[in-house]
Amino acid sequence: MDRKNFLETLKKKILLLDGGYGSEFIKRGYSNIPAELLNIMHPEVVYQLHNEYIEAGADIILTNTFSANRKKLKELKLEDDFLRINSKAVEIAKNAAKDKVLVFGDISSLGEFPKPLGTLEMKDTIEEFYQQAKILYNAGVDGFIVETISDIKELKAAIWGIRKVSSELPLIAHMTFEKNGSSITGTSVEIFANVVNDLDIDVIGINCTLGPDELIDVFQKLSFSTNKPLSVEPNAGKPIYDGKTIEYRMTPEVFGMYVEDYVELGANIIGGCCGTTPLHIKVIKNMIKNRKTKKIYKDIPIMYSSRTILKKYHPFTVIGEKINPAGNNSFQKEIEEFNFEEIIKRANSQKSAGADALDLNIGIEKILNTEHIKHIILELDKYSSLPLSLDIQNVDFLETALIEYPGRPIINSARLTKKDLDKKLEFIKKYGGLLIILAMGKDIPESAEERFQLIQTKWKELEKLGFSKKQFIVDPLVLSVAANYNPNITLDTIKLLSSHNFNTIIGLSNLSFGLPNRSQINAAFLSRAIYNGLNSAIMNPEDSLLMNILKGNQLLDGNLVIENKIENRDKL
Amino acid sequence: MDRKNFLETLKKKILLLDGGYGSEFIKRGYSNIPAELLNIMHPEVVYQLHNEYIEAGADIILTNTFSANRKKLKELKLEDDFLRINSKAVEIAKNAAKDKVLVFGDISSLGEFPKPLGTLEMKDTIEEFYQQAKILYNAGVDGFIVETISDIKELKAAIWGIRKVSSELPLIAHMTFEKNGSSITGTSVEIFANVVNDLDIDVIGINCTLGPDELIDVFQKLSFSTNKPLSVEPNAGKPIYDGKTIEYRMTPEVFGMYVEDYVELGANIIGGCCGTTPLHIKVIKNMIKNRKTKKIYKDIPIMYSSRTILKKYHPFTVIGEKINPAGNNSFQKEIEEFNFEEIIKRANSQKSAGADALDLNIGIEKILNTEHIKHIILELDKYSSLPLSLDIQNVDFLETALIEYPGRPIINSARLTKKDLDKKLEFIKKYGGLLIILAMGKDIPESAEERFQLIQTKWKELEKLGFSKKQFIVDPLVLSVAANYNPNITLDTIKLLSSHNFNTIIGLSNLSFGLPNRSQINAAFLSRAIYNGLNSAIMNPEDSLLMNILKGNQLLDGNLVIENKIENRDKL
Ligand SMILES: [Zn+2]
Ligand SMILES: [Zn+2]
Ligand SMILES: [Zn+2]
């Protein structure tokens, strides 16, 4: 079943996943043997459990390969059996499935996070997932599921590794969250959705950690954060440790009581994780057999994120401009020497001053290499927390940053030349992100009308390619008034763009380059630009005049918003 | 010759005034007798001099009444001859004129300034001029000249006193200035023009103090500051004191060398003041006999003034809002008790902060009387210096303020009801001033379009009545957003008004009344309003956020102005 058919099926019916494997093998007496080794040591045990899940009603069974990645097998000194364990797992599942149910290759954590939370390089992380996925694919799985992931970068690596093997099979992407809606690495379920919404997967979901009673709140947050099909696999309640083993004691009947809630929140795929049994699956089957999926389109605001911070782009995004060593020789020198203290200092001071995101504009790209970029992203992930705007010219450097960046970045920027735009579009399709497009091709159009028409024409092409306006921010371009530039060109372009629902951004400080009283000029211009519809600016958040005038504008518009809402209500 | 004919004549030819009288009488041996007394003691001497000036070519002779006002005659114990001296002067002049030249009644200073620089009440000052003018009028003068005045309030009083007698005779109004262009009371020739341009006179001019060589610079300033017909009477050079008498030694020939310069600057009437003789007048006659008047229309910016400060209304006028005791009981109490310290303190602190003018909004008008208003204006004239915006509701109070105010005030404000507007129009015609009109009649129109249309309709009526747009500032009205007011109504009204060349003003602080973060909201709104064309605001100049954003807007627009000018030049 290809992706398109799979997604069509999901529109019509709720698919049933299977339940626990590891916990079930232990109950069945195989606590002393790694679950994955059963594939080659006791294939009949695995087959039997698959069969029971199929008989309970599962539409999709997962291969017994949850911990069968090369990294984990190596720790068990089983790396030599890597190929056999995985390909055998698929064989067993397919034998049980008999082409009546789907077999999805099960992939989970490598047991070690990518940097900076762990020691793995992203390149190696992707490679590990790629190697396992390739075996599963060659053995004939119908799709993939990545589940029980705690680190957003590991999830991205798994998706990229799997998609390197095949872009034609369905892919379900799960993370696991605590009761508060946050993973143990600090990424919230909303950030997970924000990141994964951009990526090339088919179903987004959560599993493990919590029983259906506690997981429902997390699932609700997820449901409100995505328009992708949803999947969920709760555990059979809280894990209870009796001194020897961990047990899950929620009965199938109690478990079943929550199924309706998940369906109401739009679940497209439901199964069970740790502690769930064929009986649990059977109960779910009974609950969903007459249910259609409930599809609600959610108007999700434009957001961007770091590992731990999610920000709405509207009404206004302040992007701090100060991680920019232009004209500062010692700052440049430090960066060249892999000393990123000043970067971290500026990141944190801009955050304190009220920045929503940080523009990373290192310049001096000619004297740096991809290692510099990688380390800067890692350091910022570790010692700072705001989302980044990746203001990087060199495409290799930008790709490095996109691979290392944990959240959903702003990408700054693409010109409307075929070469530059095509590359950046490829990047946002593969890596995600909110792309800034400049209202210029090789040259900058003189007038506002020309800049707008350039964008409008290009947008029609992008729309045909399936892109959404929400994926882009348009920079109408601000030049220095000291160089005789008429700032009304930018202001008029903003007005045209915003009246056509384009998101807009400016590099504010360019305006006053070379002038005295820059802060005052910038503040006045910012105010006018916001009045014309501007939604974001790369600016100095430590300039209190700017921040005050911004706040005033927001308060002023906030009042308008409230009023409009009241008016709309009256009309209903 | 009525005013209309007189002005028509001035368009065609340069009229010649006569020369000195007092200085000439002394030379002729009458140094021991007051010049005015000659009218009744030696009328033949006065007649003879008139005749000599007529023979020299004068088109207008002045009655020998320069110091014949009641106040000055009283000091000479000649008050009983007040009527006789003045009426006889007219009789002598008319006998000499024989209906071939014009006889203008000559009026000058009372010898004591009105308050606050002197001790006279404005009421009494006006009355003195009225009494002298009435005699001259009844005796049959063809017009009036007020000359050698040093105090702008005395000049106003003279004009109002004369116009109380007749509004049908031509009136020439002069002040006298030092070489630096300033009168001894601190009023510049530009302020003099700013004030007198509004008043009901026919010709504006300067005389005395300087010879034609030094007076030319002052005259040039005057010429650039008015579109009224111009007159000038220089002295015969610098006064030279030889220990006994003052002499003026510039020869007629040297004097004559400068006449061409005055003609080139647009002089319509030329004569001589102290020390000039019939020979000087004859030389002038020869210089001008073949000359036409040179009329250049000057596009004079809108300005307002105090006694000593003249301000351009554009690009932006900051009117300090803080002389307003609303909600401040002790401040109110002090005013009621004629203690104006707080008013002066606030006037000066707002000036230091950068205000261009001060709104005088005393409120509590029910517990005050005209004496309060009079004293406040006098105190502000004495201890402060910025121009005022007279934000006064009670029309008697407003009239009192207009009589006492030395410069050209802003008048705040008139509603577009017939009663209110008619009264305020009468005031600006009589007393001068820049009138704020509110975009409201009895009620405030809801929409921007309605507000604009109300103003536009009213303006068509005002235009027919001969008013100029430059005499008015329109207040589009700002209400509190806390009361659910949509500030875009005001912003849109400003845009409509400014695109139709109306001057605009707002009471900024109303916007945020009842809200927190007022400064920020006000600053954001101000920026947007300026972008839409706003030229002035009543606001808090001590709010640095407001003043900074204002400066930024001005810098931004300043750059635009420079650019537009360059463009225009290219097109020429
Ligand atoms: Zn689990
Ligand atoms: Zn599981
Ligand atoms: Zn004189």
PDB file of C-alpha atoms in Angstrom, chain A residues 481-482 484-488 491-492 495 511 515-517 520-521 523-525 527-528 530-532 544-545 547-549 551-557 559-560 562-564 566-567, chain B residues 481-482 484-488 491-492 495 511 515-517 520-521 523-525 527-528 530-532 544-545 547-549 551-557 559-560 562-564 566-567:
ATOM      1  CA  VAL A 481      18.074  56.458   3.467  1.00  0.00           C
ATOM      2  CA  ALA A 482      21.580  57.878   3.717  1.00  0.00           C
ATOM      3  CA  ASN A 484      19.072  58.491  -0.960  1.00  0.00           C
ATOM      4  CA  TYR A 485      16.643  55.594  -0.574  1.00  0.00           C
ATOM      5  CA  ASN A 486      12.985  56.552  -0.243  1.00  0.00           C
ATOM      6  CA  PRO A 487      11.636  54.533   2.686  1.00  0.00           C
ATOM      7  CA  ASN A 488       8.100  54.892   1.372  1.00  0.00           C
ATOM      8  CA  LEU A 491       6.316  51.009   3.434  1.00  0.00           C
ATOM      9  CA  ASP A 492       4.127  50.850   0.339  1.00  0.00           C
ATOM     10  CA  LYS A 495       1.035  47.580   2.588  1.00  0.00           C
ATOM     11  CA  LEU A 511      17.314  51.960   7.023  1.00  0.00           C
ATOM     12  CA  LEU A 515      23.069  58.192   9.827  1.00  0.00           C
ATOM     13  CA  PRO A 516      23.049  59.757  13.285  1.00  0.00           C
ATOM     14  CA  ASN A 517      19.984  59.266  15.530  1.00  0.00           C
ATOM     15  CA  GLN A 520      14.822  57.377  16.530  1.00  0.00           C
ATOM     16  CA  ILE A 521      14.662  56.951  12.776  1.00  0.00           C
ATOM     17  CA  ALA A 523      11.571  53.541  15.713  1.00  0.00           C
ATOM     18  CA  ALA A 524       9.555  55.909  13.581  1.00  0.00           C
ATOM     19  CA  PHE A 525       9.885  53.678  10.564  1.00  0.00           C
ATOM     20  CA  SER A 527       5.835  52.179  13.777  1.00  0.00           C
ATOM     21  CA  ARG A 528       4.763  53.100  10.270  1.00  0.00           C
ATOM     22  CA  ILE A 530       3.603  47.953  11.619  1.00  0.00           C
ATOM     23  CA  TYR A 531       0.724  50.250  10.771  1.00  0.00           C
ATOM     24  CA  ASN A 532       1.040  49.051   7.181  1.00  0.00           C
ATOM     25  CA  SER A 544      14.449  50.424  24.472  1.00  0.00           C
ATOM     26  CA  LEU A 545      12.983  53.068  22.199  1.00  0.00           C
ATOM     27  CA  MET A 547      10.880  47.987  22.111  1.00  0.00           C
ATOM     28  CA  ASN A 548       8.662  50.620  23.664  1.00  0.00           C
ATOM     29  CA  ILE A 549       7.261  51.779  20.365  1.00  0.00           C
ATOM     30  CA  LYS A 551       4.781  47.559  22.588  1.00  0.00           C
ATOM     31  CA  GLY A 552       2.710  50.670  21.963  1.00  0.00           C
ATOM     32  CA  ASN A 553       1.861  49.464  18.490  1.00  0.00           C
ATOM     33  CA  GLN A 554       0.909  46.069  19.791  1.00  0.00           C
ATOM     34  CA  LEU A 555      -1.303  47.549  22.476  1.00  0.00           C
ATOM     35  CA  LEU A 556      -2.926  49.788  19.932  1.00  0.00           C
ATOM     36  CA  ASP A 557      -3.571  46.910  17.571  1.00  0.00           C
ATOM     37  CA  ASN A 559      -7.377  46.960  21.166  1.00  0.00           C
ATOM     38  CA  LEU A 560      -8.423  46.890  17.575  1.00  0.00           C
ATOM     39  CA  ILE A 562     -10.571  42.963  20.635  1.00  0.00           C
ATOM     40  CA  GLU A 563     -12.978  45.384  19.093  1.00  0.00           C
ATOM     41  CA  ASN A 564     -13.144  43.546  15.814  1.00  0.00           C
ATOM     42  CA  ILE A 566     -16.695  41.933  19.518  1.00  0.00           C
ATOM     43  CA  GLU A 567     -18.095  43.249  16.274  1.00  0.00           C
TER      44      GLU A 567
ATOM     45  CA  VAL B 481      -9.628  53.450  23.115  1.00  0.00           C
ATOM     46  CA  ALA B 482     -10.518  52.313  26.618  1.00  0.00           C
ATOM     47  CA  ASN B 484     -13.966  51.093  22.734  1.00  0.00           C
ATOM     48  CA  TYR B 485     -12.979  53.823  20.315  1.00  0.00           C
ATOM     49  CA  ASN B 486     -11.356  52.649  17.103  1.00  0.00           C
ATOM     50  CA  PRO B 487      -8.270  54.824  16.634  1.00  0.00           C
ATOM     51  CA  ASN B 488      -8.270  54.115  12.912  1.00  0.00           C
ATOM     52  CA  LEU B 491      -5.980  58.039  11.550  1.00  0.00           C
ATOM     53  CA  ASP B 492      -8.134  57.751   8.450  1.00  0.00           C
ATOM     54  CA  LYS B 495      -5.177  61.001   5.994  1.00  0.00           C
ATOM     55  CA  LEU B 511      -6.331  58.209  23.154  1.00  0.00           C
ATOM     56  CA  LEU B 515      -5.284  52.678  30.088  1.00  0.00           C
ATOM     57  CA  PRO B 516      -1.933  51.435  31.369  1.00  0.00           C
ATOM     58  CA  ASN B 517       1.190  51.925  29.215  1.00  0.00           C
ATOM     59  CA  GLN B 520       3.774  53.535  24.549  1.00  0.00           C
ATOM     60  CA  ILE B 521       0.280  53.602  23.094  1.00  0.00           C
ATOM     61  CA  ALA B 523       3.874  57.059  20.871  1.00  0.00           C
ATOM     62  CA  ALA B 524       2.726  54.344  18.486  1.00  0.00           C
ATOM     63  CA  PHE B 525      -0.371  56.307  17.563  1.00  0.00           C
ATOM     64  CA  SER B 527       3.947  57.811  14.714  1.00  0.00           C
ATOM     65  CA  ARG B 528       1.091  56.495  12.617  1.00  0.00           C
ATOM     66  CA  ILE B 530       2.420  61.656  11.481  1.00  0.00           C
ATOM     67  CA  TYR B 531       2.771  59.096   8.727  1.00  0.00           C
ATOM     68  CA  ASN B 532      -0.795  59.970   7.698  1.00  0.00           C
ATOM     69  CA  SER B 544      10.868  61.184  26.215  1.00  0.00           C
ATOM     70  CA  LEU B 545       9.421  58.237  24.333  1.00  0.00           C
ATOM     71  CA  MET B 547       9.724  63.127  21.830  1.00  0.00           C
ATOM     72  CA  ASN B 548      12.119  60.489  20.535  1.00  0.00           C
ATOM     73  CA  ILE B 549       9.593  58.942  18.218  1.00  0.00           C
ATOM     74  CA  LYS B 551      12.229  63.173  16.253  1.00  0.00           C
ATOM     75  CA  GLY B 552      12.566  59.890  14.390  1.00  0.00           C
ATOM     76  CA  ASN B 553       9.525  60.699  12.308  1.00  0.00           C
ATOM     77  CA  GLN B 554      10.850  64.129  11.536  1.00  0.00           C
ATOM     78  CA  LEU B 555      14.227  62.769  10.517  1.00  0.00           C
ATOM     79  CA  LEU B 556      12.550  60.198   8.346  1.00  0.00           C
ATOM     80  CA  ASP B 557      10.367  62.796   6.664  1.00  0.00           C
ATOM     81  CA  ASN B 559      15.059  62.826   4.329  1.00  0.00           C
ATOM     82  CA  LEU B 560      12.041  62.480   2.118  1.00  0.00           C
ATOM     83  CA  ILE B 562      15.387  66.516   0.747  1.00  0.00           C
ATOM     84  CA  GLU B 563      14.938  63.789  -1.786  1.00  0.00           C
ATOM     85  CA  ASN B 564      11.777  65.290  -3.232  1.00  0.00           C
ATOM     86  CA  ILE B 566      16.346  67.039  -5.466  1.00  0.00           C
ATOM     87  CA  GLU B 567      13.869  65.296  -7.743  1.00  0.00           C
TER      88      GLU B 567
END
